[in-house]
Short mmCIF file of C-alpha atoms in Angstrom, two decimals:
data_model
loop_
_atom_site.label_atom_id
_atom_site.label_comp_id
_atom_site.label_asym_id
_atom_site.label_seq_id
_atom_site.Cartn_x
_atom_site.Cartn_y
_atom_site.Cartn_z
CA UNK H 13 14.23 20.04 7.18
CA UNK H 14 13.22 19.76 10.93
CA UNK H 15 12.75 16.10 12.20
CA UNK H 16 12.91 16.51 15.98
CA UNK H 17 10.44 14.57 18.34
CA UNK H 18 6.69 14.86 17.39
CA UNK H 19 5.88 17.51 20.01
CA UNK H 20 4.37 20.70 18.75
CA UNK H 21 5.98 22.89 21.24
CA UNK H 22 9.47 21.50 20.50
CA UNK H 23 8.95 21.92 16.83
CA UNK H 24 7.70 25.59 17.29
CA UNK H 25 10.79 26.37 19.29
CA UNK H 26 13.04 24.81 16.64
CA UNK H 27 11.44 26.68 13.96
CA UNK H 28 11.57 30.06 15.95
CA UNK H 29 15.28 29.53 16.33
CA UNK H 30 15.96 28.66 12.83
CA UNK H 31 13.83 31.62 11.44
CA UNK H 32 15.80 34.02 13.48
CA UNK H 33 19.07 32.96 11.55
CA UNK H 34 17.83 31.61 8.16
CA UNK H 35 18.06 33.69 5.02
CA UNK H 36 14.77 35.28 3.81
CA UNK H 37 14.59 32.86 0.92
CA UNK H 38 14.80 29.78 2.91
CA UNK H 39 11.90 27.59 3.40
CA UNK H 40 11.30 25.86 6.82
CA UNK H 41 10.18 22.28 6.25
CA UNK H 42 9.07 19.83 8.85
CA UNK H 43 9.03 15.98 8.58
CA UNK H 44 6.27 15.63 11.03
CA UNK H 45 4.05 12.56 10.55
CA UNK H 46 1.00 13.82 12.08
CA UNK H 47 1.10 17.49 13.58
CA UNK H 48 -0.36 20.61 12.06
CA UNK H 49 1.98 22.47 9.91
CA UNK H 50 -0.16 25.48 10.17
CA UNK H 51 -0.01 25.34 14.07
CA UNK H 52 3.77 24.91 13.86
CA UNK H 53 3.99 28.06 11.67
CA UNK H 54 1.50 30.04 13.71
CA UNK H 55 3.91 31.84 15.98
CA UNK H 56 6.46 32.72 13.32
CA UNK H 57 6.99 36.02 11.67
CA UNK H 58 6.92 34.39 8.33
CA UNK H 59 4.45 31.41 8.39
CA UNK H 60 4.22 31.51 4.57
CA UNK H 61 7.70 29.78 4.35
CA UNK H 62 6.77 26.68 6.36
CA UNK H 63 5.78 23.43 4.46
CA UNK H 64 5.40 19.75 5.49
CA UNK H 65 7.89 17.54 4.01
CA UNK H 66 6.81 14.04 5.16
CA UNK H 67 9.16 11.19 4.01
CA UNK H 68 8.31 7.50 4.45
CA UNK H 69 10.47 4.68 6.06
CA UNK H 70 12.79 3.49 4.80
CA UNK H 71 13.57 6.99 3.19
CA UNK H 72 16.20 5.46 0.95
CA UNK H 73 13.82 2.93 -0.64
CA UNK H 74 10.22 4.53 -0.54
CA UNK H 75 9.87 7.28 -3.16
CA UNK H 76 6.68 8.86 -1.81
CA UNK H 77 6.90 12.25 -0.25
CA UNK H 78 3.88 14.30 1.18
CA UNK H 79 4.30 17.95 0.83
CA UNK H 80 1.93 19.70 3.10
CA UNK H 81 0.53 23.17 2.46
CA UNK H 82 -0.06 24.85 5.70
CA UNK H 83 -2.84 27.62 5.91
CA UNK H 84 -0.36 30.33 5.09
CA UNK H 85 2.19 28.44 2.99
CA UNK H 86 2.75 30.53 -0.05
CA UNK H 87 3.15 29.23 -3.66
CA UNK H 88 6.81 30.05 -3.85
CA UNK H 89 7.52 27.75 -0.73
CA UNK H 90 5.56 25.06 -2.45
CA UNK H 91 7.55 25.48 -5.62
CA UNK H 92 10.83 25.25 -3.75
CA UNK H 93 9.67 22.23 -1.83
CA UNK H 94 8.66 20.38 -5.09
CA UNK H 95 12.00 21.32 -6.66
CA UNK H 96 13.92 19.81 -3.67
CA UNK H 97 11.73 16.73 -3.91
CA UNK H 98 12.65 16.37 -7.62
CA UNK H 99 16.28 16.61 -6.82
CA UNK H 100 15.85 14.03 -4.22
CA UNK H 101 14.20 11.76 -6.82
CA UNK H 102 11.10 11.55 -4.83
CA UNK H 103 7.49 11.21 -5.98
CA UNK H 104 5.93 14.35 -4.28
CA UNK H 105 2.17 14.72 -3.73
CA UNK H 106 0.56 17.81 -2.36
CA UNK H 107 -1.75 16.96 0.66
CA UNK H 108 -3.97 19.12 2.85
CA UNK H 109 -2.92 20.01 6.43
CA UNK H 110 -5.15 17.60 8.26
CA UNK H 111 -4.39 15.14 11.11
CA UNK H 112 -1.86 12.51 9.74
CA UNK H 113 -2.21 13.89 6.28
CA UNK H 114 -3.16 11.13 3.87
CA UNK H 115 -0.88 8.12 3.97
CA UNK H 116 -0.63 7.90 7.72
CA UNK H 117 -4.35 8.28 8.19
CA UNK H 118 -4.90 5.21 5.88
CA UNK H 119 -1.80 3.31 7.46
CA UNK H 120 -3.04 3.99 10.99
CA UNK H 121 -6.39 2.73 10.28
CA UNK H 122 -5.07 -0.40 8.73
CA UNK H 123 -2.48 -0.88 11.57
CA UNK H 124 -5.18 -0.20 14.11
CA UNK H 125 -7.10 -3.02 12.97
CA UNK H 126 -4.13 -5.32 13.09
CA UNK H 127 -3.49 -3.98 16.69
CA UNK H 128 -7.14 -4.64 17.49
CA UNK H 129 -7.03 -8.35 16.58
CA UNK H 130 -3.89 -8.70 18.60
CA UNK H 131 -5.43 -6.88 21.53
CA UNK H 132 -8.35 -9.36 21.22
CA UNK H 133 -6.02 -12.35 21.52
CA UNK H 134 -4.90 -13.18 17.94
CA UNK H 135 -1.26 -14.32 18.23
CA UNK H 136 1.10 -11.73 16.57
CA UNK H 137 2.44 -14.28 14.04
CA UNK H 138 -1.17 -15.15 12.97
CA UNK H 139 -2.01 -11.42 12.34
CA UNK H 140 1.15 -10.97 10.33
CA UNK H 141 0.53 -14.13 8.29
CA UNK H 142 -3.03 -12.89 7.59
CA UNK H 143 -1.77 -9.76 5.77
CA UNK H 144 1.02 -11.47 3.75
CA UNK H 145 -1.16 -11.99 0.62
CA UNK H 146 -1.57 -8.27 0.39
CA UNK H 147 2.02 -7.95 -1.03
CA UNK H 148 3.14 -5.04 1.08
CA UNK H 149 6.86 -4.00 0.77
CA UNK H 150 7.27 -5.11 4.47
CA UNK H 151 5.27 -6.60 7.29
CA UNK H 152 3.15 -3.92 9.07
CA UNK H 153 4.73 -4.80 12.39
CA UNK H 154 8.24 -4.66 11.11
CA UNK H 155 7.28 -1.25 9.79
CA UNK H 156 6.17 -0.10 13.28
CA UNK H 157 9.53 -1.35 14.63
CA UNK H 158 11.35 0.55 11.99
CA UNK H 159 9.57 3.90 12.66
CA UNK H 160 9.37 3.27 16.29
CA UNK H 161 6.36 2.26 18.50
CA UNK H 162 6.29 5.74 20.12
CA UNK H 163 5.79 7.45 16.67
CA UNK H 164 3.02 4.91 15.94
CA UNK H 165 1.40 5.45 19.24
CA UNK H 166 1.68 9.28 18.61
CA UNK H 167 -0.09 9.08 15.52
CA UNK H 168 -2.77 6.83 16.70
CA UNK H 169 -3.50 9.15 19.69
CA UNK H 170 -3.51 12.18 17.27
CA UNK H 171 -6.17 10.53 15.04
CA UNK H 172 -8.08 9.19 17.92
CA UNK H 173 -8.42 12.78 19.19
CA UNK H 174 -9.48 14.13 15.79
CA UNK H 175 -11.71 11.16 14.88
CA UNK H 176 -12.57 9.05 18.01
CA UNK H 177 -15.33 7.14 16.21
CA UNK H 178 -12.78 6.04 13.49
CA UNK H 179 -9.33 5.57 15.30
CA UNK H 180 -8.63 3.58 18.39
CA UNK H 181 -5.40 3.40 20.56
CA UNK H 182 -4.14 -0.02 21.23
CA UNK H 183 -3.55 -0.97 24.84
CA UNK H 184 -0.81 -3.40 23.72
CA UNK H 185 0.97 -0.63 21.69
CA UNK H 186 0.84 1.65 24.66
CA UNK H 187 2.31 -1.15 26.79
CA UNK H 188 5.01 -1.72 24.27
CA UNK H 189 5.94 1.91 24.28
CA UNK H 190 5.66 2.23 28.08
CA UNK H 191 7.97 -0.90 28.39
CA UNK H 192 10.43 0.74 26.10
CA UNK H 193 10.41 -2.11 23.65
CA UNK H 194 11.08 -1.60 19.99
CA UNK H 195 8.03 -3.57 18.77
CA UNK H 196 5.65 -6.42 19.30
CA UNK H 197 8.29 -9.09 18.53
CA UNK H 198 10.92 -7.89 21.06
#
């Protein structure tokens, strides 16, 4: 399972290196949170072996796993991916290869609105308090610290490019990343 930085060219390079030495029956899985699985596989000799295997943080606690079928992913690779998910005791769902898949697209829209109210001047603590009644497993901004603001920014930028009318990029989040901070509270 590849889990390098969210940059398509880096992931393609890693997959090319792994494909050169991996046995023919091995699937190549990526933990990308927003990049196209099909594009990752596009330069490989066997793109049918590539699947998305997107975990959620904290991985040890959250059971959901998005399995992403690329344009050329074959049924055997999907079956193997679902088998591995079962062994890991994960609840696997098959999702389409689309920008940020399903969960991150929904989460980024939600997080974007929280960041928008902060960008408009709402204190961070007030924004956090306002979503407490939703009963989330953790505060959205704590989740952002856990996954890393750079990943959050990358997903926001990816979705903004794909759907500019629906997704914004928070100037405050960009500033947090540029400053090298771990989150809004640091």
